[in-house]
CSV table of C-alpha atoms and ligand atoms in Angstrom, one decimal:
chain,number,residue,atom,x,y,z
A,23,MET,CA,33.7,-1.6,10.4
A,24,ARG,CA,33.6,-3.4,13.8
A,25,GLY,CA,32.2,-6.9,13.8
A,26,PRO,CA,29.0,-7.6,15.9
A,27,ARG,CA,29.4,-8.1,19.7
A,28,THR,CA,28.7,-11.4,21.4
A,29,GLY,CA,25.7,-13.3,20.1
A,30,ARG,CA,22.5,-13.6,22.1
A,31,THR,CA,20.1,-16.5,21.7
A,32,GLU,CA,16.4,-15.8,22.2
A,33,ARG,CA,13.0,-17.4,21.7
A,34,THR,CA,9.7,-16.0,20.4
A,35,GLN,CA,6.6,-17.5,18.7
A,36,VAL,CA,6.6,-15.3,15.6
A,37,GLY,CA,9.6,-13.4,14.1
A,38,ILE,CA,8.4,-10.5,12.0
A,39,VAL,CA,10.7,-8.8,9.5
A,40,GLY,CA,9.7,-5.2,8.7
A,41,ALA,CA,7.8,-2.5,10.6
A,42,GLY,CA,5.7,-1.2,7.8
A,43,PRO,CA,1.9,-1.4,8.0
A,44,ALA,CA,1.9,-5.2,7.5
A,45,GLY,CA,4.5,-6.1,10.1
A,46,LEU,CA,3.2,-3.7,12.7
A,47,LEU,CA,-0.5,-4.7,12.3
A,48,LEU,CA,0.5,-8.4,12.4
A,49,SER,CA,2.4,-8.0,15.7
A,50,HIS,CA,-0.7,-6.2,17.1
A,51,LEU,CA,-3.2,-8.8,15.9
A,52,LEU,CA,-1.0,-11.6,17.3
A,53,ALA,CA,-0.7,-9.9,20.7
A,54,LEU,CA,-4.5,-9.7,20.9
A,55,ARG,CA,-4.4,-13.5,20.6
A,56,GLY,CA,-1.8,-13.8,23.3
A,57,ILE,CA,1.0,-14.7,20.7
A,58,ASP,CA,4.5,-13.2,21.3
A,59,SER,CA,6.5,-11.7,18.4
A,60,VAL,CA,9.8,-10.0,17.8
A,61,LEU,CA,9.6,-7.3,15.2
A,62,VAL,CA,12.9,-6.1,13.5
A,63,GLU,CA,13.2,-3.0,11.2
A,64,LEU,CA,16.0,-1.7,9.1
A,65,ARG,CA,15.1,1.9,9.4
A,66,SER,CA,14.7,4.3,12.4
A,67,ARG,CA,11.3,4.9,14.0
A,68,ALA,CA,11.4,8.6,12.7
A,69,TYR,CA,12.1,7.4,9.2
A,70,CYS,CA,9.2,4.9,9.2
A,71,GLU,CA,6.9,7.6,10.6
A,72,ALA,CA,7.8,10.2,8.0
A,73,ARG,CA,7.8,8.1,4.8
A,74,GLN,CA,5.1,9.6,2.5
A,75,ARG,CA,3.0,6.9,0.8
A,76,ALA,CA,-0.6,5.8,0.5
A,77,GLY,CA,-3.6,7.7,1.5
A,78,VAL,CA,-6.8,5.7,0.9
A,79,LEU,CA,-8.2,3.0,3.2
A,80,GLU,CA,-10.9,0.7,2.0
A,81,GLN,CA,-13.9,0.4,4.3
A,82,GLY,CA,-12.9,-3.1,5.3
A,83,SER,CA,-9.4,-1.8,6.3
A,84,VAL,CA,-11.0,0.8,8.5
A,85,ASP,CA,-13.3,-1.8,10.0
A,86,LEU,CA,-10.3,-4.1,10.7
A,87,LEU,CA,-8.4,-1.3,12.4
A,88,ARG,CA,-11.5,-0.4,14.4
A,89,ALA,CA,-12.1,-4.0,15.5
A,90,ALA,CA,-8.4,-4.1,16.6
A,91,GLY,CA,-8.9,-1.0,18.8
A,92,LEU,CA,-6.7,1.2,16.6
A,93,THR,CA,-9.0,4.0,15.4
A,94,GLY,CA,-8.7,6.6,18.1
A,95,ARG,CA,-7.2,9.2,15.7
A,96,LEU,CA,-8.5,7.7,12.5
A,97,ASP,CA,-12.1,8.2,13.7
A,98,THR,CA,-11.5,11.9,14.3
A,99,GLU,CA,-9.0,12.8,11.6
A,100,GLY,CA,-9.9,10.4,8.8
A,101,LEU,CA,-11.9,11.9,5.9
A,102,GLU,CA,-14.7,9.6,4.7
A,103,HIS,CA,-15.3,9.7,1.0
A,104,GLY,CA,-18.3,8.5,-0.8
A,105,GLY,CA,-16.9,8.6,-4.3
A,106,ILE,CA,-14.3,9.9,-6.7
A,107,TYR,CA,-14.2,12.2,-9.8
A,108,LEU,CA,-13.0,10.9,-13.2
A,109,GLN,CA,-12.0,13.8,-15.5
A,110,PHE,CA,-11.4,13.4,-19.2
A,111,GLY,CA,-12.2,15.3,-22.5
A,112,GLY,CA,-12.8,18.5,-20.6
A,113,GLU,CA,-15.5,17.0,-18.3
A,114,ARG,CA,-15.4,15.9,-14.6
A,115,GLN,CA,-17.8,13.1,-13.7
A,116,HIS,CA,-18.6,11.9,-10.2
A,117,VAL,CA,-18.7,8.1,-9.4
A,118,ASP,CA,-20.9,7.8,-6.3
A,119,PHE,CA,-19.7,4.8,-4.4
A,120,ARG,CA,-22.3,5.1,-1.6
A,121,GLU,CA,-25.2,5.0,-4.0
A,122,LEU,CA,-23.7,2.3,-6.3
A,123,THR,CA,-22.6,-0.2,-3.5
A,124,GLY,CA,-25.3,0.2,-1.0
A,125,GLY,CA,-23.4,2.6,1.3
A,126,ARG,CA,-19.7,1.6,1.0
A,127,THR,CA,-17.1,4.3,1.3
A,128,VAL,CA,-13.3,4.8,1.6
A,129,THR,CA,-11.4,6.9,4.1
A,130,VAL,CA,-8.5,9.2,3.4
A,131,TYR,CA,-6.0,8.7,6.3
A,132,ALA,CA,-2.3,8.7,5.5
A,133,GLN,CA,-0.2,5.6,5.8
A,134,THR,CA,2.2,7.6,7.9
A,135,GLU,CA,-0.6,8.1,10.4
A,136,VAL,CA,-1.5,4.4,10.4
A,137,VAL,CA,2.1,3.6,11.0
A,138,LYS,CA,2.4,6.2,13.9
A,139,ASP,CA,-0.8,4.8,15.5
A,140,LEU,CA,0.5,1.2,15.2
A,141,ILE,CA,4.0,2.0,16.6
A,142,ALA,CA,2.5,3.9,19.5
A,143,ALA,CA,0.1,1.0,20.3
A,144,ARG,CA,2.8,-1.6,20.1
A,145,LEU,CA,5.3,0.3,22.3
A,146,ALA,CA,2.5,1.2,24.8
A,147,ALA,CA,1.8,-2.6,25.1
A,148,GLY,CA,5.5,-3.2,25.8
A,149,ALA,CA,6.2,-4.9,22.5
A,150,ALA,CA,9.7,-5.8,21.3
A,151,ILE,CA,10.4,-3.6,18.2
A,152,GLU,CA,14.0,-3.3,17.2
A,153,PHE,CA,14.6,-0.4,14.9
A,154,GLU,CA,17.8,0.2,12.9
A,155,VAL,CA,18.8,-3.5,12.7
A,156,THR,CA,21.4,-4.7,10.1
A,157,ASP,CA,22.2,-8.0,8.5
A,158,THR,CA,18.8,-9.6,8.9
A,159,GLU,CA,18.7,-13.3,8.0
A,160,VAL,CA,16.1,-16.0,8.1
A,161,ALA,CA,17.0,-19.7,8.1
A,162,ASP,CA,15.8,-23.2,8.8
A,163,LEU,CA,12.5,-22.3,7.1
A,164,GLU,CA,11.6,-25.9,6.3
A,165,THR,CA,11.8,-26.9,9.9
A,166,ASP,CA,9.3,-26.1,12.7
A,167,ARG,CA,11.9,-24.0,14.4
A,168,PRO,CA,12.8,-21.3,11.9
A,169,VAL,CA,15.5,-18.8,12.9
A,170,LEU,CA,15.7,-15.0,12.6
A,171,ARG,CA,19.1,-13.4,13.0
A,172,TYR,CA,19.9,-9.7,13.1
A,173,THR,CA,22.3,-7.2,14.6
A,174,SER,CA,20.7,-4.7,16.8
A,175,ALA,CA,21.5,-0.9,16.8
A,176,ASP,CA,23.9,-1.5,19.7
A,177,GLY,CA,26.0,-3.9,17.7
A,178,VAL,CA,24.8,-7.2,19.4
A,179,ARG,CA,24.1,-10.1,17.1
A,180,HIS,CA,20.8,-11.9,17.9
A,181,GLU,CA,19.5,-15.3,17.0
A,182,VAL,CA,15.8,-15.8,17.7
A,183,THR,CA,14.3,-19.3,17.4
A,184,CYS,CA,10.7,-19.0,16.3
A,185,ASP,CA,7.6,-21.1,15.5
A,186,ALA,CA,7.0,-19.1,12.3
A,187,ILE,CA,8.5,-16.1,10.5
A,188,ALA,CA,6.5,-13.4,8.8
A,189,GLY,CA,8.2,-11.6,5.9
A,190,CYS,CA,6.7,-8.2,6.0
A,191,ASP,CA,9.8,-6.5,4.6
A,192,GLY,CA,8.5,-4.9,1.5
A,193,PHE,CA,9.6,-5.2,-2.1
A,194,HIS,CA,13.3,-4.9,-1.5
A,195,GLY,CA,13.4,-7.1,1.6
A,196,ILE,CA,15.3,-10.4,2.3
A,197,CYS,CA,12.4,-12.8,2.9
A,198,ARG,CA,11.1,-13.3,-0.6
A,199,PRO,CA,14.6,-14.1,-1.9
A,200,ALA,CA,15.0,-16.7,1.0
A,201,ILE,CA,12.5,-18.9,-0.8
A,202,PRO,CA,14.5,-21.0,-3.4
A,203,ALA,CA,14.1,-19.4,-6.8
A,204,ALA,CA,13.0,-22.8,-8.3
A,205,LEU,CA,9.9,-22.8,-6.0
A,206,ARG,CA,8.8,-19.2,-6.9
A,207,THR,CA,6.8,-18.0,-9.8
A,208,VAL,CA,7.0,-14.3,-10.5
A,209,ARG,CA,4.6,-12.4,-12.8
A,210,GLU,CA,5.6,-8.8,-13.5
A,211,ARG,CA,4.8,-5.7,-15.6
A,212,GLU,CA,6.7,-2.4,-15.6
A,213,TYR,CA,4.8,0.6,-16.9
A,214,PRO,CA,6.4,3.2,-19.2
A,215,TYR,CA,5.7,6.0,-16.7
A,216,ALA,CA,6.2,7.0,-13.0
A,217,TRP,CA,4.4,9.4,-10.6
A,218,LEU,CA,5.8,12.6,-9.2
A,219,GLY,CA,4.0,13.3,-5.9
A,220,ILE,CA,3.9,16.4,-3.9
A,221,LEU,CA,2.5,17.2,-0.4
A,222,ALA,CA,1.5,20.8,-0.2
A,223,ARG,CA,0.3,23.1,2.6
A,224,VAL,CA,-2.9,24.3,0.9
A,225,ALA,CA,-6.5,23.5,1.5
A,226,PRO,CA,-7.7,20.8,-1.1
A,227,SER,CA,-9.4,22.4,-4.1
A,228,THR,CA,-11.9,19.4,-4.2
A,229,ASP,CA,-14.3,17.5,-2.0
A,230,GLU,CA,-13.4,14.1,-3.5
A,231,LEU,CA,-10.2,12.7,-5.2
A,232,ILE,CA,-9.9,13.7,-8.9
A,233,TYR,CA,-8.4,11.2,-11.3
A,234,ALA,CA,-7.6,13.1,-14.5
A,235,HIS,CA,-6.9,11.7,-18.0
A,236,HIS,CA,-5.2,14.3,-20.1
A,237,PRO,CA,-3.3,14.2,-23.4
A,238,ARG,CA,-0.2,15.6,-21.5
A,239,GLY,CA,-0.5,12.7,-19.0
A,240,PHE,CA,-2.4,11.6,-15.9
A,241,ALA,CA,-2.8,13.8,-12.8
A,242,LEU,CA,-4.4,13.1,-9.4
A,243,HIS,CA,-5.7,15.5,-6.8
A,244,SER,CA,-5.8,13.8,-3.4
A,245,LEU,CA,-5.8,15.2,0.1
A,246,ARG,CA,-4.5,14.7,3.6
A,247,SER,CA,-6.4,17.1,5.8
A,248,PRO,CA,-8.4,20.3,5.5
A,249,GLN,CA,-5.0,22.1,5.3
A,250,VAL,CA,-2.9,19.7,3.3
A,251,SER,CA,-3.2,18.5,-0.2
A,252,ARG,CA,-1.5,15.5,-2.0
A,253,LEU,CA,-1.1,15.7,-5.8
A,254,TYR,CA,0.5,13.5,-8.4
A,255,LEU,CA,1.7,13.9,-12.0
A,256,GLN,CA,2.5,11.2,-14.6
A,257,VAL,CA,6.2,11.7,-15.5
A,258,PRO,CA,8.7,9.5,-17.5
A,259,PRO,CA,10.3,6.7,-15.5
A,260,GLY,CA,13.6,7.7,-13.9
A,261,THR,CA,12.6,11.4,-13.7
A,262,ASP,CA,14.8,13.4,-11.4
A,263,VAL,CA,12.8,15.7,-9.0
A,264,ALA,CA,15.6,18.3,-9.5
A,265,GLY,CA,14.1,18.9,-13.0
A,266,TRP,CA,10.7,19.7,-11.4
A,267,PRO,CA,10.9,23.0,-9.4
A,268,ASP,CA,7.7,23.8,-7.6
A,269,ASP,CA,6.4,26.4,-10.1
A,270,LYS,CA,6.8,23.8,-12.9
A,271,VAL,CA,4.9,21.2,-11.0
A,272,TRP,CA,2.0,23.6,-10.3
A,273,ALA,CA,1.9,24.8,-13.9
A,274,GLU,CA,1.6,21.2,-15.1
A,275,LEU,CA,-1.0,20.4,-12.5
A,276,GLN,CA,-3.0,23.5,-13.6
A,277,LEU,CA,-2.9,22.3,-17.2
A,278,ARG,CA,-3.9,18.7,-16.5
A,279,LEU,CA,-6.5,19.3,-13.8
A,280,GLY,CA,-7.8,22.7,-15.0
A,281,LEU,CA,-11.5,23.2,-15.9
A,282,PRO,CA,-13.3,26.4,-16.7
A,283,GLY,CA,-14.8,27.8,-13.6
A,284,TRP,CA,-12.7,25.7,-11.2
A,285,ASP,CA,-9.7,26.9,-9.4
A,286,LEU,CA,-6.7,24.8,-8.3
A,287,LYS,CA,-5.3,26.5,-5.2
A,288,GLU,CA,-1.4,26.5,-4.9
A,289,GLY,CA,0.7,26.4,-1.7
A,290,PRO,CA,4.2,25.7,-0.3
A,291,VAL,CA,5.5,22.2,-1.3
A,292,LEU,CA,6.4,20.2,1.8
A,293,GLU,CA,7.7,17.0,0.1
A,294,LYS,CA,8.4,15.9,-3.5
A,295,SER,CA,9.3,12.4,-4.8
A,296,VAL,CA,9.1,10.1,-7.8
A,297,THR,CA,7.6,6.6,-7.6
A,298,PRO,CA,8.0,3.9,-10.3
A,299,MET,CA,5.0,2.0,-11.4
A,300,ARG,CA,5.0,-1.8,-11.3
A,301,SER,CA,2.7,-4.8,-11.1
A,302,PHE,CA,4.4,-7.8,-9.4
A,303,VAL,CA,3.1,-11.0,-7.9
A,304,SER,CA,5.4,-13.7,-6.4
A,305,GLU,CA,3.7,-17.1,-5.7
A,306,PRO,CA,3.4,-18.9,-3.4
A,307,MET,CA,3.2,-16.6,-0.4
A,308,ARG,CA,4.4,-19.3,1.9
A,309,HIS,CA,7.5,-21.6,2.1
A,310,GLY,CA,7.6,-24.0,5.1
A,311,ARG,CA,7.3,-21.8,8.2
A,312,LEU,CA,8.0,-18.5,6.3
A,313,PHE,CA,4.9,-16.5,5.4
A,314,LEU,CA,5.1,-13.4,3.1
A,315,ALA,CA,2.7,-10.5,3.5
A,316,GLY,CA,2.2,-7.1,1.8
A,317,ASP,CA,4.7,-5.6,-0.6
A,318,SER,CA,7.2,-8.4,0.0
A,319,ALA,CA,5.0,-10.7,-2.1
A,320,HIS,CA,3.2,-8.2,-4.4
A,321,ILE,CA,3.2,-4.7,-5.8
A,322,VAL,CA,0.5,-2.8,-7.6
A,323,PRO,CA,0.7,0.6,-9.3
A,324,PRO,CA,-0.8,3.2,-7.0
A,325,THR,CA,-3.7,4.2,-9.4
A,326,GLY,CA,-6.2,1.8,-7.7
A,327,ALA,CA,-5.1,2.8,-4.1
A,328,LYS,CA,-4.7,-0.9,-3.2
A,329,GLY,CA,-1.2,-1.6,-1.9
A,330,LEU,CA,-1.7,-0.7,1.7
A,331,ASN,CA,-5.1,-2.3,1.8
A,332,LEU,CA,-3.7,-5.6,0.4
A,333,ALA,CA,-1.0,-5.5,3.1
A,334,LEU,CA,-3.6,-5.1,5.8
A,335,ALA,CA,-5.8,-7.8,4.3
A,336,ASP,CA,-2.9,-10.3,4.1
A,337,VAL,CA,-2.0,-9.9,7.8
A,338,ALA,CA,-5.6,-10.2,8.9
A,339,MET,CA,-5.6,-13.6,7.2
A,340,LEU,CA,-2.1,-14.4,8.5
A,341,ALA,CA,-3.0,-13.7,12.1
A,342,ASP,CA,-5.8,-16.3,11.8
A,343,ALA,CA,-3.5,-18.8,10.1
A,344,LEU,CA,-0.7,-18.4,12.7
A,345,GLY,CA,-3.2,-18.6,15.5
A,346,GLY,CA,-4.4,-21.9,14.1
A,347,LEU,CA,-0.9,-23.2,13.4
A,348,LEU,CA,0.4,-22.5,16.9
A,349,ALA,CA,-2.6,-24.3,18.3
A,350,GLY,CA,-1.8,-27.4,16.2
A,351,ARG,CA,-4.3,-26.8,13.3
A,352,ALA,CA,-2.6,-26.3,9.9
A,353,ASP,CA,-5.7,-25.8,7.7
A,354,LEU,CA,-5.7,-22.0,7.6
A,355,ALA,CA,-1.9,-21.9,7.2
A,356,ASP,CA,-2.1,-24.3,4.4
A,357,ALA,CA,-4.8,-22.2,2.7
A,358,TYR,CA,-3.1,-18.8,3.4
A,359,SER,CA,-1.3,-18.3,0.1
A,360,ALA,CA,-4.1,-19.3,-2.2
A,361,THR,CA,-6.7,-17.3,-0.1
A,362,CYS,CA,-4.6,-14.1,-0.2
A,363,LEU,CA,-3.7,-14.5,-3.9
A,364,GLU,CA,-7.3,-14.4,-4.9
A,365,ARG,CA,-7.7,-10.9,-3.5
A,366,VAL,CA,-4.2,-10.0,-4.7
A,367,TRP,CA,-5.0,-10.9,-8.3
A,368,ARG,CA,-8.3,-9.0,-8.2
A,369,SER,CA,-6.5,-5.9,-7.0
A,370,THR,CA,-3.7,-6.5,-9.5
A,371,HIS,CA,-6.2,-6.5,-12.3
A,372,PHE,CA,-8.1,-3.5,-11.0
A,373,SER,CA,-4.9,-1.4,-10.5
A,374,TRP,CA,-3.7,-2.4,-14.0
A,375,TRP,CA,-7.1,-1.5,-15.5
A,376,MET,CA,-7.3,1.9,-13.8
A,377,THR,CA,-3.6,2.6,-14.7
A,378,THR,CA,-4.0,1.8,-18.4
A,379,MET,CA,-7.3,3.6,-18.7
A,380,LEU,CA,-5.9,6.9,-17.3
A,381,HIS,CA,-2.2,7.2,-18.4
A,382,ALA,CA,-0.9,8.4,-21.7
A,383,SER,CA,1.6,5.8,-23.0
A,384,PRO,CA,4.6,7.3,-24.7
A,385,GLY,CA,4.2,6.8,-28.5
A,386,ALA,CA,0.5,5.9,-28.1
A,387,ASP,CA,-1.6,6.8,-31.1
A,388,GLU,CA,-5.0,8.3,-31.4
A,389,MET,CA,-6.6,4.8,-31.5
A,390,GLU,CA,-5.4,4.2,-27.9
A,391,ALA,CA,-6.5,7.6,-26.8
A,392,GLN,CA,-10.0,7.0,-28.2
A,393,LEU,CA,-10.3,3.6,-26.6
A,394,GLN,CA,-9.4,5.1,-23.2
A,395,LEU,CA,-12.0,7.9,-23.7
A,396,SER,CA,-14.6,5.4,-24.7
A,397,GLN,CA,-13.9,3.4,-21.6
A,398,LEU,CA,-14.1,6.5,-19.4
A,399,ARG,CA,-17.4,7.6,-20.9
A,400,TYR,CA,-18.7,4.0,-20.4
A,401,VAL,CA,-17.6,3.9,-16.8
A,402,THR,CA,-19.3,7.2,-16.0
A,403,SER,CA,-22.5,6.6,-17.9
A,404,SER,CA,-23.3,2.8,-17.4
A,405,ARG,CA,-24.5,1.9,-14.0
A,406,ALA,CA,-23.1,-1.6,-14.4
A,407,ALA,CA,-19.7,-0.3,-15.3
A,408,ALA,CA,-19.7,2.3,-12.6
A,409,THR,CA,-20.7,-0.3,-10.0
A,410,SER,CA,-17.8,-2.5,-11.0
A,411,LEU,CA,-15.4,0.4,-10.4
A,412,ALA,CA,-17.1,1.3,-7.1
A,413,GLU,CA,-17.1,-2.2,-5.8
A,414,ASN,CA,-13.4,-2.8,-6.6
A,415,TYR,CA,-12.3,0.6,-5.3
A,416,THR,CA,-14.1,0.3,-2.0
A,417,GLY,CA,-12.8,-3.3,-1.6
A,418,TYR,CA,-13.7,-6.6,-3.2
A,419,PRO,CA,-14.5,-8.9,-1.5
A,420,PRO,CA,-15.1,-6.7,1.6
A,421,LEU,CA,-12.7,-7.7,4.3
A,422,ARG,CA,-14.5,-9.5,7.1
A,423,ALA,CA,-14.6,-7.1,10.1
A,424,GLY,CA,-12.8,-8.6,13.0
A,425,ALA,CA,-10.7,-10.9,10.8
A,426,GLY,CA,-7.5,-11.7,12.5
A,427,LEU,CA,-9.0,-11.4,15.9
A,428,GLY,CA,-10.2,-15.0,16.3
B,529,LIG,P1,6.5,-1.5,3.5
B,529,LIG,O1,5.6,-0.3,3.9
B,529,LIG,O2,7.4,-1.3,2.4
B,529,LIG,O3,7.3,-1.9,4.8
B,529,LIG,C1,8.4,-2.8,4.8
B,529,LIG,C2,9.3,-2.5,5.9
B,529,LIG,O4,10.3,-3.5,5.9
B,529,LIG,C3,11.6,-2.9,6.2
B,529,LIG,N1,12.7,-3.8,5.8
B,529,LIG,C4,13.5,-4.5,6.6
B,529,LIG,N2,13.5,-4.6,7.9
B,529,LIG,C5,14.4,-5.4,8.5
B,529,LIG,N3,15.3,-6.1,7.8
B,529,LIG,C6,15.4,-6.0,6.4
B,529,LIG,N4,16.3,-6.7,5.7
B,529,LIG,C7,14.4,-5.2,5.8
B,529,LIG,N5,14.1,-4.8,4.5
B,529,LIG,C8,13.1,-4.0,4.5
B,529,LIG,C9,11.5,-1.6,5.4
B,529,LIG,O5,12.4,-0.6,5.9
B,529,LIG,C10,10.0,-1.2,5.7
B,529,LIG,O6,9.9,-0.4,6.9
B,529,LIG,O7,5.6,-2.7,3.2
B,529,LIG,P2,4.2,-3.2,3.7
B,529,LIG,O8,4.1,-3.2,5.2
B,529,LIG,O9,3.9,-4.5,3.0
B,529,LIG,O10,3.2,-2.1,3.3
B,529,LIG,C11,2.9,-1.9,1.9
B,529,LIG,C12,2.5,-0.4,1.6
B,529,LIG,O11,3.6,0.4,2.2
B,529,LIG,C13,2.4,-0.1,0.1
B,529,LIG,O12,1.7,-1.2,-0.5
B,529,LIG,C14,1.6,1.2,-0.1
B,529,LIG,O13,2.2,2.3,0.3
B,529,LIG,C15,1.2,1.4,-1.6
B,529,LIG,N6,0.6,2.6,-2.0
B,529,LIG,C16,-0.8,2.8,-1.8
B,529,LIG,N7,-1.5,1.8,-1.2
B,529,LIG,C17,-2.9,2.0,-0.9
B,529,LIG,O14,-3.5,1.1,-0.4
B,529,LIG,N8,-3.5,3.2,-1.2
B,529,LIG,C18,-2.8,4.2,-1.7
B,529,LIG,O15,-3.4,5.3,-1.9
B,529,LIG,C19,-1.5,4.0,-2.1
B,529,LIG,N9,-0.8,5.0,-2.6
B,529,LIG,C20,1.3,3.7,-2.4
B,529,LIG,C21,0.6,4.9,-2.8
B,529,LIG,C22,2.7,3.6,-2.6
B,529,LIG,C23,3.4,4.7,-3.0
B,529,LIG,N10,4.8,4.6,-3.1
B,529,LIG,C24,5.7,5.6,-2.7
B,529,LIG,C25,5.4,3.3,-3.4
B,529,LIG,C26,1.3,6.0,-3.2
B,529,LIG,C27,2.6,5.9,-3.4
B,529,LIG,C28,3.3,7.1,-4.0
B,530,LIG,C1,-2.8,9.3,-2.0
B,530,LIG,O1,-3.6,10.1,-1.4
B,530,LIG,O2,-1.6,9.2,-1.8
B,530,LIG,C2,-3.3,8.4,-3.1
B,530,LIG,C3,-4.7,8.4,-3.4
B,530,LIG,C4,-5.2,7.6,-4.4
B,530,LIG,C5,-4.4,6.8,-5.1
B,530,LIG,C6,-3.0,6.8,-4.8
B,530,LIG,C7,-2.5,7.6,-3.8
B,530,LIG,O3,-4.9,6.1,-6.1
C-alpha cells in the first residue's frame, strides 16, 4: 500500500464525519445559517444512496425537512399513514393515529430517498462532501480548535482545523471511541433475535403497516411505493441469508401474516439482508468540541421506527447549538447532550416496549406469550393505551417545526 501524498492544511467551521442522514442534514442546516462545513464519508456516493434501511418518518421529521426546503420529492412520493395494524391471536386491529392524537400522522419515505435528496441538495449548493475517505481521525477535542484528519480518495492527507466537530459516523464510527472511555457511560441490551428484511417488486397487500405477533415469531409488512413492498421476519441472531431462499421467505411470511380472507401478494425479491437488534445509549453526547449525533451515540431496535427520526432530531438541535456556540453563546451547546438524551430515552423505551411485546423470545413459556397477548389486547381496546402508542409512534415530544433554522 502506498502512503498518503503530501498533506494539506485547511480550515472550516464545522467538521462533519459521516454522510448518513444525520451528517447530511446537519451540513444543510448549518449552510442555511451561513456556517461552513466539511463532510467526510467512508463509502462511495452510490453505496450511501443504495443502502436499504428505515422507511418511516415522524410528522416532526417531515415538518423539519419541509422547513429546510427538502421536500420536493417527499411531498409527491411520500405516503402519509394515519395508523398501523397490530395483528395477534388471529385478529388484525387498527390503531388510528389521526383520531387518537388530534391529526398526527407518519410518512413512509425510504431513508435511501432522504439521503439522495440531501446529497443532491448539498452538491447543488456547492458543498464540500468527500466520499471514499480513509483513516479519518479527530483530535484536540478539548481545545477550541479541534482537528479533523482524513485521506481523500486521490490519496492526499488532509488536516482541517475546525471550531467544532460533529460525529455523525454511525454505530461503528471513530468519533464515539475518541471520547475517553472513563468519561462515557454505556447502557446496552442485545435481543435474542434479528430481522430478515426483503424489498420486493409487488404492490403492497395492505393500506397501513402490519405489525404481527405470531407463535413462530414477529413479522412486519411495510411498503415503499405503490409498486414496491418491504417485509421483515424475526429470525435467530446471526442468521445467514443464504439459508433463506425467496420461496422460504414468502412461505414464512404467509404463515405469520396470513388471515382468512386476506391475500399476501408475492413478487420478485430485489434485496435481502439480516439486521441485528440492539438498544444502546452512550452518554454524554458531547466531549469538549466534539458533538455526537444519531447512531454514533444511540441505537434502537427497528420495531418502533425511531432510529432515523432520532438522528434528524439530534441534528436539528445541534444546528441550533453550533449556531449559538459560533456566535459566542454556549448555553445551547452546554444543554445539547441532556436535551437530546431525553428524547433518546423516550424512544429507547418505546422501541424496547414494542420489540418485547411483539417478538417470540427463544425458550419463552406460555406465561410470556399470554402476557404479550394481554398487552396487545389492552393496547387495541383501551383508548388510553392506544393513545400512548400513537403519541410515541408519531413522535413524542413533537419536533418543533423549523428547529435548526434559527
Ligand atoms: P448512518 O446512517 O449509519 O450514517 C453514518 C455514516 O458514517 C459513515 N462512517 C464514516 N465516515 C467517515 N469516516 C469514518 N471513519 C466513518 N465511519 C462511518 C458511514 O459509512 C455512514 O454513511 O447513521 P445516522 O446518520 O446517524 O442515521 C441513523 C439511521 O441510519 C438509522 O438510525 C436508521 O436506519 C434506523 N432504522 C430505522 N429508523 C427509523 O427511524 N425508522 C425506521 O423505519 C427504521 N427502520 C432502521 C430500520 C435500521 C435498519 N437497519 C438496517 C439497521 C430498519 C432497518 C432494517
Ligand atoms: C421499514 O419500512 O423499513 C420499517 C417500517 C417500520 C419499522 C421498521 C422498518 O418499524
